[in-house]
Coordinates of C-alpha atoms in Angstrom, one line a residue:
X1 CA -28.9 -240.3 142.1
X2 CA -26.9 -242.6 139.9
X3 CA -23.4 -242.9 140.1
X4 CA -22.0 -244.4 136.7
X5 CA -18.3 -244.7 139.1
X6 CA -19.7 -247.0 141.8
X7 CA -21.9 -249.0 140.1
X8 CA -18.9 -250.1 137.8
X9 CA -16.3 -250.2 140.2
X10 CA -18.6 -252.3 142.0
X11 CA -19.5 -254.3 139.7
X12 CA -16.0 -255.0 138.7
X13 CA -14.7 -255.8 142.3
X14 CA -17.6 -258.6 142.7
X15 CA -16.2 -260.1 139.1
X16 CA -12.8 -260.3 139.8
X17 CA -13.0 -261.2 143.7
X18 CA -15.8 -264.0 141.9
X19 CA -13.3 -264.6 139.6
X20 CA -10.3 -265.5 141.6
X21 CA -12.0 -266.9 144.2
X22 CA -13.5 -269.8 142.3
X23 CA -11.2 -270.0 139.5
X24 CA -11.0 -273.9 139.4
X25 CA -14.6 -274.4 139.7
X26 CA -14.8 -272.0 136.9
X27 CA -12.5 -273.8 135.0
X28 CA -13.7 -277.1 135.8
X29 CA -17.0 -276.3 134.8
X30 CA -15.4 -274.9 131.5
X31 CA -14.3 -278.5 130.8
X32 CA -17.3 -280.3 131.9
X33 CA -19.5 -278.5 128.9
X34 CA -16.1 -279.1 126.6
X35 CA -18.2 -281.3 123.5
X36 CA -16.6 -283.4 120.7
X37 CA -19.9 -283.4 119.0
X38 CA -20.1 -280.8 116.3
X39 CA -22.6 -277.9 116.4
X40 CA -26.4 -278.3 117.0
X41 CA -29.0 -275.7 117.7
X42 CA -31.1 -277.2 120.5
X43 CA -31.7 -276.1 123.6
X44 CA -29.5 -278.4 125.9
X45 CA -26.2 -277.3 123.3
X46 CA -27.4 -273.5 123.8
X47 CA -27.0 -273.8 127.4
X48 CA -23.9 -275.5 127.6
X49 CA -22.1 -272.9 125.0
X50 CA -23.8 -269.7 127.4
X51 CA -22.2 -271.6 130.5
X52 CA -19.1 -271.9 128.9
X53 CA -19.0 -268.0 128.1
X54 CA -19.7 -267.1 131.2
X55 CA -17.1 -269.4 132.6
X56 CA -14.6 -267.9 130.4
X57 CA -15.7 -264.4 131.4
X58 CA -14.6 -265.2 134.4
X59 CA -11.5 -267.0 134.1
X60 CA -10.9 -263.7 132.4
X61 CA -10.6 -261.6 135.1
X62 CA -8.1 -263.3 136.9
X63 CA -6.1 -261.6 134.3
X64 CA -3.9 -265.0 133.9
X65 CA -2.2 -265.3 130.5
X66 CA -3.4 -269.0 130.4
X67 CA -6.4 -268.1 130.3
X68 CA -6.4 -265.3 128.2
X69 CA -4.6 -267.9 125.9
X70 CA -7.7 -270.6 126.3
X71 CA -10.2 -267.6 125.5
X72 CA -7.9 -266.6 121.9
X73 CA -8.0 -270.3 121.7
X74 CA -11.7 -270.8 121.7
X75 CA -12.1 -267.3 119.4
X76 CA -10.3 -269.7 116.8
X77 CA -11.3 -272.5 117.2
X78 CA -15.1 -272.5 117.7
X79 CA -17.4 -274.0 115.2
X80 CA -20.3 -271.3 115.9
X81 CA -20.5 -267.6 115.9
X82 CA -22.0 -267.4 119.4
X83 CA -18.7 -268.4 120.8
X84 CA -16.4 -267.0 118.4
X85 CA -18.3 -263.5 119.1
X86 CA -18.7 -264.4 123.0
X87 CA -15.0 -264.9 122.9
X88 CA -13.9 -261.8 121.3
X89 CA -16.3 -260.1 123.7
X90 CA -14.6 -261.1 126.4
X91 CA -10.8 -260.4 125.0
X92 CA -12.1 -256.9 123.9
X93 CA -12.1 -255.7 127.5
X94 CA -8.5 -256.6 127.9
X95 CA -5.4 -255.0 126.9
X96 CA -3.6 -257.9 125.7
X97 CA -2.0 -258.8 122.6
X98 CA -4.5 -261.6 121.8
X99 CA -7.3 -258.1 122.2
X100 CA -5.8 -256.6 118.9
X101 CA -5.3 -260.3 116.7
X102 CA -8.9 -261.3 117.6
X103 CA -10.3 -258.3 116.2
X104 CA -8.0 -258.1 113.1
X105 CA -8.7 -261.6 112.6
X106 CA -12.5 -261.2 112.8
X107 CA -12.6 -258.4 110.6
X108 CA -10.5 -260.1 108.3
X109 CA -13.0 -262.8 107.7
X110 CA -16.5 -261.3 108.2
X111 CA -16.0 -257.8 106.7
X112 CA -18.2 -258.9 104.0
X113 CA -21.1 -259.6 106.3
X114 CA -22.6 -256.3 107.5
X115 CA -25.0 -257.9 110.1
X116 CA -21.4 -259.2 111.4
X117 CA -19.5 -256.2 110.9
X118 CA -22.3 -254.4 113.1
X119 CA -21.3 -256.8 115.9
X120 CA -17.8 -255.9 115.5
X121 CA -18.2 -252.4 116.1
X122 CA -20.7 -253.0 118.9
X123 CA -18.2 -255.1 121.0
X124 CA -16.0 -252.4 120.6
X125 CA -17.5 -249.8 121.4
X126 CA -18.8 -251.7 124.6
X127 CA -15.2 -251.9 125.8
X128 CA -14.4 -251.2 129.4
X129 CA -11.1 -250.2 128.5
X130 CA -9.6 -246.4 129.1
X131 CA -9.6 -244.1 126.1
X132 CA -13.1 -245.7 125.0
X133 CA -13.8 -242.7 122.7
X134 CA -10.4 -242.6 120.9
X135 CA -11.3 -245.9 119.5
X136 CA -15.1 -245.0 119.0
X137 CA -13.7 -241.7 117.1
X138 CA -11.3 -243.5 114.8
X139 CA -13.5 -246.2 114.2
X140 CA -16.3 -243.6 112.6
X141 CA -13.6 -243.3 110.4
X142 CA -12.8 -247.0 109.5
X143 CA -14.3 -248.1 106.1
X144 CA -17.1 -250.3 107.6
X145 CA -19.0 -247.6 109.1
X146 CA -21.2 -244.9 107.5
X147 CA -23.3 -242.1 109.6
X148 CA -26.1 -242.7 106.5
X149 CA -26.6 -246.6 107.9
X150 CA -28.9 -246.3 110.8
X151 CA -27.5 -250.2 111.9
X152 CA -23.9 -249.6 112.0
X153 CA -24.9 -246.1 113.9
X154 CA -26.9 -248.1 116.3
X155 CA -23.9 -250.7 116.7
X156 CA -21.1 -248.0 117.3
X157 CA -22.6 -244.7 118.2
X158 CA -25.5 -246.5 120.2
X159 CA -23.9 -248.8 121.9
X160 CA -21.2 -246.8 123.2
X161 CA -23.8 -244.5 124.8
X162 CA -25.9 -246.7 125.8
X163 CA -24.4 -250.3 126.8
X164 CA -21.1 -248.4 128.4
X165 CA -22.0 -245.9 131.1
X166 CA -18.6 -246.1 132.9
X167 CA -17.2 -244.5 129.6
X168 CA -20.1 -242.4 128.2
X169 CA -20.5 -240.3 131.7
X170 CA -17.1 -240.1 131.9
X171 CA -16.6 -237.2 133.9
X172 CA -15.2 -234.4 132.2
X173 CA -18.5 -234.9 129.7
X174 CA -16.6 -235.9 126.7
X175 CA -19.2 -238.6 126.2
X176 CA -22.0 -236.3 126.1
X177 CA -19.8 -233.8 123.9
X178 CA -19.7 -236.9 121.4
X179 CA -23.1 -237.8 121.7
X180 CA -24.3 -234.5 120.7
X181 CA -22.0 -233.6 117.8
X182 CA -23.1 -237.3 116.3
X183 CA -27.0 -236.0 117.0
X184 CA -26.8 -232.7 115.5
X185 CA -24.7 -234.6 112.1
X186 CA -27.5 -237.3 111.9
X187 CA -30.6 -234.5 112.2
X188 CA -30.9 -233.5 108.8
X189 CA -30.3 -237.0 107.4
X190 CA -32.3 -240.0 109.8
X191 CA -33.9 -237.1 112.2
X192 CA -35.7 -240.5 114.3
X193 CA -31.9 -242.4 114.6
X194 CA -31.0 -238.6 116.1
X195 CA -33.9 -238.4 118.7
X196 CA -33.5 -241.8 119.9
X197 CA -29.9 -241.4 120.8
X198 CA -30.3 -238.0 122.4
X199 CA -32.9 -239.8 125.0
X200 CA -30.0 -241.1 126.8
X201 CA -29.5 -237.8 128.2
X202 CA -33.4 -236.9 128.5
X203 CA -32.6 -238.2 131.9
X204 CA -29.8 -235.8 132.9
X205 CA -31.4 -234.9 136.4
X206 CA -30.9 -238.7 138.0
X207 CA -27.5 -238.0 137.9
X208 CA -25.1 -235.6 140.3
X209 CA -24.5 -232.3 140.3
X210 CA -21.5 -231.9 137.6
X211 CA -22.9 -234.3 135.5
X212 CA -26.7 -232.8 135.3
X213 CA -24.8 -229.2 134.4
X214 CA -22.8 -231.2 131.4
X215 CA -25.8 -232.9 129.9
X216 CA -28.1 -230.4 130.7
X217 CA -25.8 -227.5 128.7
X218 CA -25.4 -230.1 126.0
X219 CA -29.1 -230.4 125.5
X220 CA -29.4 -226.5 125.4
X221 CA -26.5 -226.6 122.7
X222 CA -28.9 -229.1 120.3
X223 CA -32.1 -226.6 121.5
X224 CA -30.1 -223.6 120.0
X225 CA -29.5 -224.9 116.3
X226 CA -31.5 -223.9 113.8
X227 CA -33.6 -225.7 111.8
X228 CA -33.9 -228.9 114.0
X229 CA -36.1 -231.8 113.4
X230 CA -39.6 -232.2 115.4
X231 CA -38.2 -235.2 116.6
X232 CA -35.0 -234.2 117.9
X233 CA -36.9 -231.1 119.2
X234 CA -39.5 -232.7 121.5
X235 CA -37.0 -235.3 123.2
X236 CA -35.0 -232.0 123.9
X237 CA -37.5 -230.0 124.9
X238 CA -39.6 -231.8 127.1
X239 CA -36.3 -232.6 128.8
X240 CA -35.2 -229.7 129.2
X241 CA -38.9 -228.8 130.7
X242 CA -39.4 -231.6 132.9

């Protein structure tokens, strides 16, 4: 049986006990990869910028402004969009001031971009923090998204579901409320983005009690529209049938 709770609670504890346990060696390791050289795609430079992030990540969860500061600092001033994006990744989970600039900021500069705009709305969307689908609501409503663009659906719908299972199986079901309103709107217009979103609940009976009822009722609700797509209609039904 999986338990969405525990495995993030879990997983959280080992981070931050990780976290503040080796915080110097974290940050000393930060500044060993630090580089004057400008940016080069190879595969020594890659490795040093991913050891950095995940540094940072770390330093992170001590939840010390300083090193919230060093992680808006690097968000700024990084010469490549793997850190810039790995940085604002890691703010996004934080509900700090430097959370809110970053992603103004980005916005700000990228909007143009829609391959950049799509990871915008995926790093939200992948937030740990409460209230997840407030922000994934109002952001359906934000001028870079549109329900006819299968990518930006993918980036905010489909990550949200997918990448954030603390949120999504939130226990009350609201996540799989959202889910299936967004499937039943996309079913007459991109019936295959609708199917392939509805899978994450074709698994409904790994999970306990309450939350096999929720999904399971949800997947009746889609089963009892009329009209729906073959697509959306097999995932459903052999789910439902399993």
């Amino acid at each position: 049986v999986v338990n969405p709770d525990a495995i993030y609670h879990a997983r959280l504890f080992s981070r931050r006990h990780l976290a503040n346990s080796l915080m110097q060696q974290f940050e000393d390791l930060f500044k060993s990869q630090e580089s004057a050289s400008p940016y080069q795609f190879n595969d020594k430079d890659m490795g040093s910028r991913s050891l950095k992030n995940v540094c940072l990540g770390y330093l992170a969860e001590t939840a010390q402004t300083n090193y919230f500061d060093l992680c808006f600092q690097r968000f700024e001033s990084a010469d490549n969009m793997t850190e810039v994006q790995a940085a604002l990744s890691i703010l996004s989970h934080h509900d700090i001031d430097q959370r809110g600039k970053a992603l103004e900021q980005f916005y700000a500069k990228w909007h143009n971009d829609a391959q950049v705009v799509e990871k915008w709305l995926a790093i939200q969307a992948g937030s740990r923090l409460p209230n997840a689908l407030d922000r994934i609501t109002s952001l359906k409503q934000h001028e870079s998204f549109s329900m006819t663009n299968p990518n930006k659906v993918r980036s905010l719908i489909g990550t949200f579901c997918r990448a954030n299972p603390y949120q999504f199986h939130a226990v009350d079901g609201s996540g799989y409320e959202f889910l299936t309103s967004n499937v039943l709107e996309l079913d007459s217009m991109n019936p295959s983005i609708a199917a392939r979103l509805v899978q994450v609940m074709a698994r409904w009976k790994r999970f306990n009690e309450t939350r096999k009822i929720l999904m399971r009722d949800q997947l009746q609700r889609i089963m009892d529209q009329k009209d729906l797509s073959k697509d959306v209609y097999e995932v459903v039904s052999k789910s439902l049938a399993d």
